[in-house]
XYZ file of C-alpha atoms in Angstrom:
309
model
C 33.675 -8.753 -8.865
C 32.455 -5.765 -6.830
C 34.574 -2.610 -7.111
C 37.710 -4.588 -7.963
C 39.559 -1.522 -9.213
C 40.498 1.804 -7.637
C 37.280 3.844 -7.590
C 36.042 4.432 -4.044
C 33.799 7.427 -4.717
C 31.932 9.148 -7.520
C 31.682 12.867 -8.296
C 28.422 14.400 -9.484
C 28.453 17.311 -11.930
C 24.972 18.251 -10.697
C 22.310 20.246 -12.443
C 24.451 23.246 -13.391
C 28.057 24.466 -12.947
C 26.816 28.042 -12.395
C 26.920 28.991 -8.696
C 24.058 31.473 -8.975
C 21.855 28.883 -10.674
C 22.743 26.376 -7.964
C 21.704 28.770 -5.190
C 18.370 29.423 -6.892
C 17.873 25.689 -7.411
C 18.665 25.088 -3.742
C 15.737 27.247 -2.656
C 13.392 25.841 -5.303
C 14.137 22.173 -4.631
C 14.084 22.637 -0.868
C 10.570 24.100 -1.116
C 9.494 21.384 -3.558
C 10.792 18.634 -1.286
C 9.031 20.094 1.746
C 5.833 20.271 -0.315
C 6.258 16.602 -1.318
C 6.655 15.525 2.305
C 3.777 17.669 3.585
C 1.365 16.898 0.711
C 1.849 13.155 0.696
C 1.945 12.953 4.500
C -1.367 14.817 4.571
C -2.935 12.196 2.310
C -1.593 9.347 4.468
C -2.852 11.037 7.649
C -6.235 11.860 6.101
C -6.836 8.289 4.945
C -5.714 6.862 8.288
C -8.005 9.122 10.351
C -11.103 9.362 8.139
C -13.830 6.719 8.334
C -15.270 7.868 5.002
C -12.029 6.880 3.235
C -12.088 3.253 4.326
C -12.381 1.680 0.880
C -9.484 -0.225 -0.765
C -8.966 2.615 -3.264
C -7.952 5.026 -0.505
C -5.950 2.320 1.249
C -3.850 1.964 -1.917
C -3.696 5.749 -2.312
C -2.191 6.103 1.170
C 0.454 3.519 0.306
C 1.184 5.324 -2.969
C 1.744 8.561 -1.053
C 4.036 6.762 1.391
C 6.040 5.322 -1.520
C 6.288 8.798 -3.063
C 7.769 10.161 0.175
C 10.351 7.365 0.257
C 11.084 7.611 -3.467
C 11.758 11.350 -3.469
C 13.737 11.066 -0.208
C 16.164 8.741 -1.982
C 17.195 11.582 -4.298
C 16.092 15.017 -3.070
C 18.075 15.422 0.211
C 21.373 14.570 -1.516
C 20.505 16.832 -4.453
C 19.648 19.744 -2.140
C 22.790 19.413 -0.032
C 24.992 19.094 -3.135
C 23.608 22.337 -4.545
C 25.446 24.173 -1.726
C 28.607 22.031 -1.903
C 31.656 22.815 -3.985
C 32.551 19.159 -4.430
C 29.612 16.816 -4.949
C 30.777 13.315 -4.022
C 29.221 10.039 -2.976
C 31.107 6.915 -1.822
C 30.901 3.766 -3.919
C 28.742 1.966 -1.343
C 26.519 5.060 -1.017
C 26.021 5.068 -4.773
C 24.987 1.416 -4.752
C 22.627 2.067 -1.829
C 21.019 5.038 -3.581
C 20.672 2.988 -6.764
C 18.986 0.143 -4.890
C 16.397 2.285 -3.096
C 15.715 4.394 -6.197
C 14.663 1.297 -8.149
C 13.103 -0.409 -5.132
C 10.625 2.395 -4.481
C 10.241 3.142 -8.203
C 9.462 -0.508 -8.922
C 7.067 -0.682 -5.976
C 5.245 2.367 -7.355
C 4.876 0.728 -10.775
C 3.314 -2.380 -9.258
C 1.170 -0.321 -6.884
C -0.245 1.699 -9.779
C -1.080 -1.623 -11.446
C -2.857 -2.744 -8.277
C -4.845 0.509 -8.206
C -5.920 -0.060 -11.824
C -7.083 -3.572 -10.932
C -9.041 -2.163 -7.990
C -10.844 0.313 -10.283
C -11.527 -2.456 -12.818
C -13.215 -4.630 -10.196
C -15.125 -1.673 -8.700
C -16.528 -0.524 -12.040
C -16.831 -3.716 -14.069
C -17.800 -6.099 -11.249
C -19.475 -3.891 -8.634
C -21.632 -6.662 -7.113
C -18.546 -8.770 -6.342
C -16.282 -5.869 -5.352
C -16.365 -6.317 -1.577
C -15.892 -10.079 -1.956
C -12.930 -9.808 -4.338
C -11.236 -6.770 -2.786
C -11.399 -7.860 0.836
C -8.735 -6.652 3.246
C -6.755 -9.850 3.021
C -6.547 -9.445 -0.749
C -5.555 -5.785 -0.343
C -2.678 -6.702 1.959
C -1.539 -9.450 -0.425
C -1.551 -7.026 -3.379
C 0.441 -4.405 -1.457
C 2.883 -7.093 -0.365
C 3.292 -8.212 -3.971
C 4.050 -4.605 -4.963
C 6.856 -4.439 -2.381
C 8.238 -7.820 -3.448
C 8.080 -6.829 -7.118
C 9.964 -3.616 -6.385
C 12.623 -5.537 -4.464
C 13.146 -8.112 -7.222
C 13.381 -5.400 -9.885
C 15.852 -3.332 -7.846
C 17.958 -6.319 -6.787
C 18.375 -7.319 -10.447
C 19.420 -3.792 -11.459
C 21.944 -3.426 -8.643
C 23.341 -6.915 -9.181
C 24.144 -6.050 -12.797
C 25.963 -2.850 -11.779
C 27.557 -4.329 -8.664
C 29.761 -6.685 -10.681
C 31.175 -3.986 -12.982
C 34.786 -2.812 -12.534
C 35.436 0.950 -12.354
C 39.036 1.695 -13.289
C 39.444 5.434 -12.847
C 36.929 7.824 -14.435
C 34.506 8.598 -11.627
C 32.706 11.775 -12.748
C 28.966 11.279 -13.261
C 27.212 13.898 -15.388
C 24.086 13.646 -13.269
C 22.835 14.504 -9.787
C 22.247 10.927 -8.547
C 23.458 7.383 -9.192
C 21.577 5.518 -11.889
C 22.318 2.574 -14.112
C 23.026 4.334 -17.430
C 25.562 6.909 -16.142
C 27.358 4.147 -14.220
C 27.528 1.927 -17.297
C 29.411 4.683 -19.123
C 32.058 4.801 -16.374
C 32.822 1.080 -16.350
C 36.064 -0.063 -17.969
C 34.551 -3.338 -19.200
C 32.336 -4.203 -22.147
C 28.820 -3.290 -20.959
C 26.845 -4.093 -24.113
C 25.261 -7.282 -22.781
C 24.631 -5.815 -19.328
C 23.095 -2.757 -20.983
C 20.655 -4.977 -22.854
C 19.766 -6.795 -19.628
C 19.144 -3.483 -17.872
C 16.873 -2.359 -20.708
C 15.080 -5.709 -20.529
C 14.567 -5.284 -16.792
C 13.805 -1.575 -16.460
C 12.523 -0.484 -19.848
C 10.434 -3.569 -20.527
C 8.893 -3.355 -17.038
C 7.783 0.203 -17.815
C 6.389 -0.641 -21.251
C 4.561 -3.817 -20.203
C 3.106 -2.191 -17.087
C 1.996 0.891 -19.023
C 0.417 -1.283 -21.737
C -1.466 -3.372 -19.161
C -2.631 -0.251 -17.343
C -3.821 1.535 -20.471
C -5.630 -1.622 -21.608
C -7.381 -1.997 -18.257
C -8.497 1.633 -18.232
C -9.709 1.309 -21.825
C -11.871 -1.648 -20.749
C -13.152 0.419 -17.827
C -14.016 3.403 -20.036
C -15.849 1.168 -22.505
C -17.809 -0.399 -19.650
C -18.868 3.064 -18.425
C -21.122 3.494 -21.448
C -23.708 1.382 -19.655
C -23.652 3.500 -16.493
C -25.900 6.421 -15.551
C -24.592 9.916 -16.214
C -23.839 10.509 -12.516
C -22.059 7.175 -12.087
C -20.155 7.757 -15.312
C -19.055 11.233 -14.194
C -17.772 10.004 -10.830
C -15.934 7.029 -12.327
C -14.401 9.180 -15.057
C -13.139 11.645 -12.450
C -11.445 8.876 -10.466
C -9.993 7.136 -13.524
C -8.900 10.475 -14.961
C -6.760 11.095 -11.879
C -5.193 7.648 -12.168
C -4.465 8.017 -15.892
C -2.877 11.446 -15.344
C -0.539 9.979 -12.724
C 0.324 7.102 -15.075
C 1.374 9.471 -17.843
C 3.437 11.633 -15.480
C 5.313 8.639 -14.111
C 5.659 6.241 -17.040
C 6.433 8.500 -20.020
C 9.717 9.848 -18.532
C 10.588 6.328 -17.322
C 10.117 4.825 -20.773
C 12.221 7.635 -22.291
C 15.110 7.016 -19.880
C 15.187 3.226 -19.566
C 13.936 1.902 -22.910
C 16.918 2.806 -25.056
C 20.555 1.731 -25.510
C 22.984 2.377 -22.663
C 23.738 6.000 -23.538
C 23.014 9.217 -21.695
C 21.668 12.436 -23.216
C 21.957 16.056 -21.997
C 18.185 16.190 -21.502
C 18.251 13.192 -19.136
C 18.806 15.339 -16.055
C 15.758 17.486 -16.758
C 13.634 14.410 -17.461
C 14.893 12.855 -14.221
C 13.881 15.984 -12.269
C 10.374 15.402 -13.578
C 9.958 11.827 -12.337
C 12.011 12.142 -9.120
C 10.652 15.491 -7.872
C 7.771 16.876 -9.933
C 5.667 13.699 -10.132
C 5.774 12.983 -6.351
C 4.766 16.628 -5.854
C 1.836 16.515 -8.283
C 0.344 13.197 -7.141
C -1.281 14.525 -3.937
C -2.486 17.607 -5.816
C -4.079 15.516 -8.564
C -5.756 13.061 -6.217
C -7.003 15.663 -3.728
C -8.256 18.293 -6.177
C -10.089 15.759 -8.372
C -11.637 13.782 -5.519
C -14.480 15.346 -3.548
C -14.329 12.756 -0.763
C -10.624 13.385 -0.137
C -11.208 17.149 -0.066
C -14.060 16.770 2.420
C -11.973 14.478 4.631
C -9.088 16.950 4.554
C -11.432 19.780 5.583
C -12.737 17.702 8.490
C -9.179 16.878 9.538
C -8.262 20.574 9.375
C -11.334 21.522 11.425
C -10.473 18.963 14.110
C -6.882 20.186 14.184
C -8.025 23.791 14.607
C -10.355 22.819 17.449
C -7.590 20.938 19.200
C -5.240 23.852 18.658
C -7.747 26.255 20.153
C -8.233 24.256 23.342
């Protein structure tokens, strides 16, 4: 029962009705989006071109940066263009498409962060078997599982929304299509579907976060047996991962692990996990990792030499 009623498009209210605020936001979010693309692309390029970053950890990091580019590109371009538009609309099929890719890349990121935690667990707790366990075939399988997990999660979310009828109200008090605002617009009883969405999205966030925090707790306890230098290096790496986890999962749990209602603060929370987190990830990983910084300097030096010839 897809779109069986008369709604063919949705209207976004956006971040603010004030035109001056929208113009300021246009400049800010345009710069933030460019920084997301450049920062994460730099990490992907650095890992691809640097021999010193050939370990599985950096392989997963490059995929995380690629996912961040895709994830933010699902939301940011539409948000930026709407900030300069008087009427912020999106067709019904465009809304479903945006919803699918939002949860596809978001789900893939959740599973990829889990894979990165497993990689650190093996590297720190089972160092002698690390190269045997985390061979390249295993790395490709784990990345593939992250993509498949993201697809299954997103397909389930979209399928639940896809069958809802929309009878007339089509104004979304948000700046992108998501499950909770769309549930409020449906003219059918959405209680059961709302519970299923919470079970899919919210539970995925909570279970993944619990598994990740448990794995890092085991890692930190295991570090007590390491030398001070080995402990410092491992803590620096794990600290970066844990920071990213908190930035990504806490807003997600707040949004998706509650009944199917929207709150005024939701838009600001959504800005955090759709724009701010993809921006901060390359900063966190590059500034806290000496090897990444060295590789970036070498890449910059090579680029300057090529530019000078």
